[in-house]
PDB file of C-alpha atoms in Angstrom:
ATOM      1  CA  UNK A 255      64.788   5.578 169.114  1.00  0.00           C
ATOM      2  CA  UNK A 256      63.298   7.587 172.640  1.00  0.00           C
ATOM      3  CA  UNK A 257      64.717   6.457 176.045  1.00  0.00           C
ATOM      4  CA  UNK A 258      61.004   5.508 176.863  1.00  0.00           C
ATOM      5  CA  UNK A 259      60.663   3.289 173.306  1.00  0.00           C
ATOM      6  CA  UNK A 260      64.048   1.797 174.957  1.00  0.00           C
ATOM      7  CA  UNK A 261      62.765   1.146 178.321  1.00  0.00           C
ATOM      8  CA  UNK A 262      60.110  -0.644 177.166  1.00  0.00           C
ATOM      9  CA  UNK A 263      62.024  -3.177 175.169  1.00  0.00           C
ATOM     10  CA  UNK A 264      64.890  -3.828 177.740  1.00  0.00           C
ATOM     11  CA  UNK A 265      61.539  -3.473 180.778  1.00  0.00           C
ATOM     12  CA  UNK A 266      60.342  -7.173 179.256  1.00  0.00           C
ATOM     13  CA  UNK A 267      63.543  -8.502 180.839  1.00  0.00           C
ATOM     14  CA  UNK A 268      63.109  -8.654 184.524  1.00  0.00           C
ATOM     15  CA  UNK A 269      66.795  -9.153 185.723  1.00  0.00           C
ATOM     16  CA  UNK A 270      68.109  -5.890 183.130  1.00  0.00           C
ATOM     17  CA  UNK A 271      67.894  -2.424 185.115  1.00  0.00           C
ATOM     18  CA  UNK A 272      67.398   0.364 182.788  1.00  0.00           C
ATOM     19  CA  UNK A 273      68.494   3.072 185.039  1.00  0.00           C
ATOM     20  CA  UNK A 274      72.090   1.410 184.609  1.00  0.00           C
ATOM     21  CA  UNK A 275      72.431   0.917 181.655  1.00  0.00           C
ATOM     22  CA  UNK A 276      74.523   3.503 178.792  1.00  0.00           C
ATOM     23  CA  UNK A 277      73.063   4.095 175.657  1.00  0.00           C
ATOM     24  CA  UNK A 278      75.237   1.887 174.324  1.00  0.00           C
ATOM     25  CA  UNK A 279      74.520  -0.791 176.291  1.00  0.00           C
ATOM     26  CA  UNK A 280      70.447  -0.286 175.658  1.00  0.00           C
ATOM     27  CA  UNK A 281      71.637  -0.304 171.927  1.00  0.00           C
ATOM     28  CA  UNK A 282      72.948  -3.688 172.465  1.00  0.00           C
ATOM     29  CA  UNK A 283      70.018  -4.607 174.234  1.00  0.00           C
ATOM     30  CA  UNK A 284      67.529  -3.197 171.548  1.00  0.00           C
ATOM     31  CA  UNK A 285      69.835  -5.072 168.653  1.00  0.00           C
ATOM     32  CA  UNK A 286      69.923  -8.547 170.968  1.00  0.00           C
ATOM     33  CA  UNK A 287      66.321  -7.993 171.044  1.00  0.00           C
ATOM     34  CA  UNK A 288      65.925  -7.776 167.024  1.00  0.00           C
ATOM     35  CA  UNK A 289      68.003 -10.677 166.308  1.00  0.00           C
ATOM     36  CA  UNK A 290      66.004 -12.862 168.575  1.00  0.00           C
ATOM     37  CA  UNK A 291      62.969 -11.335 167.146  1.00  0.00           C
ATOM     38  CA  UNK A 292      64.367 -12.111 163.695  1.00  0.00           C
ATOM     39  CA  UNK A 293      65.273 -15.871 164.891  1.00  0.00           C
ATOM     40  CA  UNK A 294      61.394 -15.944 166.407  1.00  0.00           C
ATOM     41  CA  UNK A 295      59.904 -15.216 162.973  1.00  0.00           C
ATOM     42  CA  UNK A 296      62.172 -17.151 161.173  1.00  0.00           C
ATOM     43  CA  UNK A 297      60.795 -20.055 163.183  1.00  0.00           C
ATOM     44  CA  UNK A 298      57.835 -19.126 162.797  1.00  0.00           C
ATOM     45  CA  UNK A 299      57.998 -18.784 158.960  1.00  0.00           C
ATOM     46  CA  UNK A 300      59.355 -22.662 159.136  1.00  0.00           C
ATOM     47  CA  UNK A 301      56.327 -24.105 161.257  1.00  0.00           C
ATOM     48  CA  UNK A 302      54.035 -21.767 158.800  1.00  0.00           C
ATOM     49  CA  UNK A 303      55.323 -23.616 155.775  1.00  0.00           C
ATOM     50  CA  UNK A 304      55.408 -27.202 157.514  1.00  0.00           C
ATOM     51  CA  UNK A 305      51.778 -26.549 158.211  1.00  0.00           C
ATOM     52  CA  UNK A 306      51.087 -25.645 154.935  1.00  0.00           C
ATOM     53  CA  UNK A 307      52.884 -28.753 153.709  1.00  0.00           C
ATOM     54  CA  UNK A 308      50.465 -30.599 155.795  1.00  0.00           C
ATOM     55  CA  UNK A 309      47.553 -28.941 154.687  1.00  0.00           C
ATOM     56  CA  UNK A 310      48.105 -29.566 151.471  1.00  0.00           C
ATOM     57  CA  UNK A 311      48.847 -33.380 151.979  1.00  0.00           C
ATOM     58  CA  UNK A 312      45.729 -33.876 153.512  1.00  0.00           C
ATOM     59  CA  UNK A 313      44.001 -32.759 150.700  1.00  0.00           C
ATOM     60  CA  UNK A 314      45.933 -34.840 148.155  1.00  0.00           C
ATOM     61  CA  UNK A 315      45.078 -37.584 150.669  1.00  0.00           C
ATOM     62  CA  UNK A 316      41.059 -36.735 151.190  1.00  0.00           C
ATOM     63  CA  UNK A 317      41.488 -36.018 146.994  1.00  0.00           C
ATOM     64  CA  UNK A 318      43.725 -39.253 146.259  1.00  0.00           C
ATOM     65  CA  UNK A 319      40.922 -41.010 148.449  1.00  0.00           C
ATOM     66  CA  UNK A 320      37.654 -40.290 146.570  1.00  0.00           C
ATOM     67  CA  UNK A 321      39.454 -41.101 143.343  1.00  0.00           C
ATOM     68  CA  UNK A 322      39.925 -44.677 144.736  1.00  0.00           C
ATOM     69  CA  UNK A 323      36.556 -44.881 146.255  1.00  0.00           C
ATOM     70  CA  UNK A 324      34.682 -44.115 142.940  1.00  0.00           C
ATOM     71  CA  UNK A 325      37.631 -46.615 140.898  1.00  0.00           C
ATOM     72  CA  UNK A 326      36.476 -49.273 143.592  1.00  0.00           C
ATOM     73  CA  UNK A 327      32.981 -48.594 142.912  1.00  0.00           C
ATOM     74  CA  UNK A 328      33.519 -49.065 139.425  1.00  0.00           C
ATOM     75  CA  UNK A 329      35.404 -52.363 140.203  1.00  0.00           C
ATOM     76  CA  UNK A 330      33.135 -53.537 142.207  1.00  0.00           C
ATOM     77  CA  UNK A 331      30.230 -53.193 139.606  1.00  0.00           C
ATOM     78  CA  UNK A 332      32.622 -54.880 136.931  1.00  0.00           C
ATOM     79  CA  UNK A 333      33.257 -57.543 139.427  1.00  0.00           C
ATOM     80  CA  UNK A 334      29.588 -58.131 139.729  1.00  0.00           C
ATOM     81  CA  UNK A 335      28.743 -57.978 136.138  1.00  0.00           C
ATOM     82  CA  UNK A 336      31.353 -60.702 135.519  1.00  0.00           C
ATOM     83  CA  UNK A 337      30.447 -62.802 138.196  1.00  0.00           C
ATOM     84  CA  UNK A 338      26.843 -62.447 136.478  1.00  0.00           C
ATOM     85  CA  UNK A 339      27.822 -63.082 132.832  1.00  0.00           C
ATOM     86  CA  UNK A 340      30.353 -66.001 134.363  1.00  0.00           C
ATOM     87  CA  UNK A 341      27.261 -67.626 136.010  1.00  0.00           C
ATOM     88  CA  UNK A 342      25.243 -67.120 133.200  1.00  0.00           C
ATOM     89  CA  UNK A 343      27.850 -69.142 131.364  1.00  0.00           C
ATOM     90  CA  UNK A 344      27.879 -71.750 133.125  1.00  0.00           C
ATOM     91  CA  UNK A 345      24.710 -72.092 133.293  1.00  0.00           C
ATOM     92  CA  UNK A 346      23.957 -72.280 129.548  1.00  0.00           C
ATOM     93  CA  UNK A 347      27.437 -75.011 129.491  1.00  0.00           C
ATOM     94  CA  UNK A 348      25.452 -77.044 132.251  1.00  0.00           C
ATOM     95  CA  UNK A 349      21.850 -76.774 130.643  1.00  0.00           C
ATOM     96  CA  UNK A 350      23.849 -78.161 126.822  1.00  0.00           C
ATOM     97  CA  UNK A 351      25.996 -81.042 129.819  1.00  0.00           C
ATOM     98  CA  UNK A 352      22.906 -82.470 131.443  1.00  0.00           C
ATOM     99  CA  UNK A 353      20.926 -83.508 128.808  1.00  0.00           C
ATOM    100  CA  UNK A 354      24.340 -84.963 127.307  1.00  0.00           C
ATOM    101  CA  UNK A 355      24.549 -86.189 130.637  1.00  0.00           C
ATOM    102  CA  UNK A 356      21.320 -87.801 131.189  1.00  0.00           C
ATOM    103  CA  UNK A 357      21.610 -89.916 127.693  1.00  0.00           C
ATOM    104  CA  UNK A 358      24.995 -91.041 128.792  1.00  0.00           C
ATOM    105  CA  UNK A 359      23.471 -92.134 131.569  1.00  0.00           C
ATOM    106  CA  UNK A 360      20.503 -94.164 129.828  1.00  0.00           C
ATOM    107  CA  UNK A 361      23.044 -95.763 127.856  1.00  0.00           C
ATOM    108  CA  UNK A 362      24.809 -96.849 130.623  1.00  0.00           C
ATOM    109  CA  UNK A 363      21.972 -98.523 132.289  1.00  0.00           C
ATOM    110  CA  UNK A 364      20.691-100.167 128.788  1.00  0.00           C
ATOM    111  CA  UNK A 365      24.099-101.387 128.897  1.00  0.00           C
ATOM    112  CA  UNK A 366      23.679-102.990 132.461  1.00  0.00           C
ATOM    113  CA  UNK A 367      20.550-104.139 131.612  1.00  0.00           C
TER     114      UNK A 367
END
């Protein structure tokens, strides 16, 4: 490694004079500097991966999401249809009750009568 590679490393911290220091002492410097690098990356690897994570959660979530929308779509329409054919029902059991109905009725009032 050259002096000047040196000075530059140790010349990002303000309070270290590099006219002062032994090589030995810029070799310290130079190895502090590499383990806090390494420490800096390894961070940075960590938030990479969390964000990743959470990328790929929201698109399970958007993905998870239109799957429900089209199986409430298709509930919905099956709710309808069976509210239709239930109505229809009823109405066919009322049609064969009224005119059941309406003789009771009669009979009631030639009874009365």
């Amino acid at each position: 490694m050259s002096k000047r590679h040196i000075k530059k490393v140790v010349s990002s911290d303000s309070d270290l004079d590099t006219d002062d220091l032994s090589r030995d002492d810029l070799v310290k410097v130079v190895v502090e500097k590499e383990e806090l690098l390494k420490i800096k990356d390894d961070e940075f690897q960590k938030m990479k991966k969390k964000s990743l994570r959470s990328y790929v959660e929201m698109e399970n979530v958007i993905n998870r999401t239109k799957r429900e929308e089209g199986n409430f779509k298709k509930f919905a329409i099956q709710v309808s249809f069976s509210r239709h054919v239930l109505c229809q029902i009823l109405l066919h059991l009322l049609i064969g009750v009224v005119p059941l109905l309406k003789t009771l009725s009669e009979g009631v009032e030639m009874n009365d009568k």
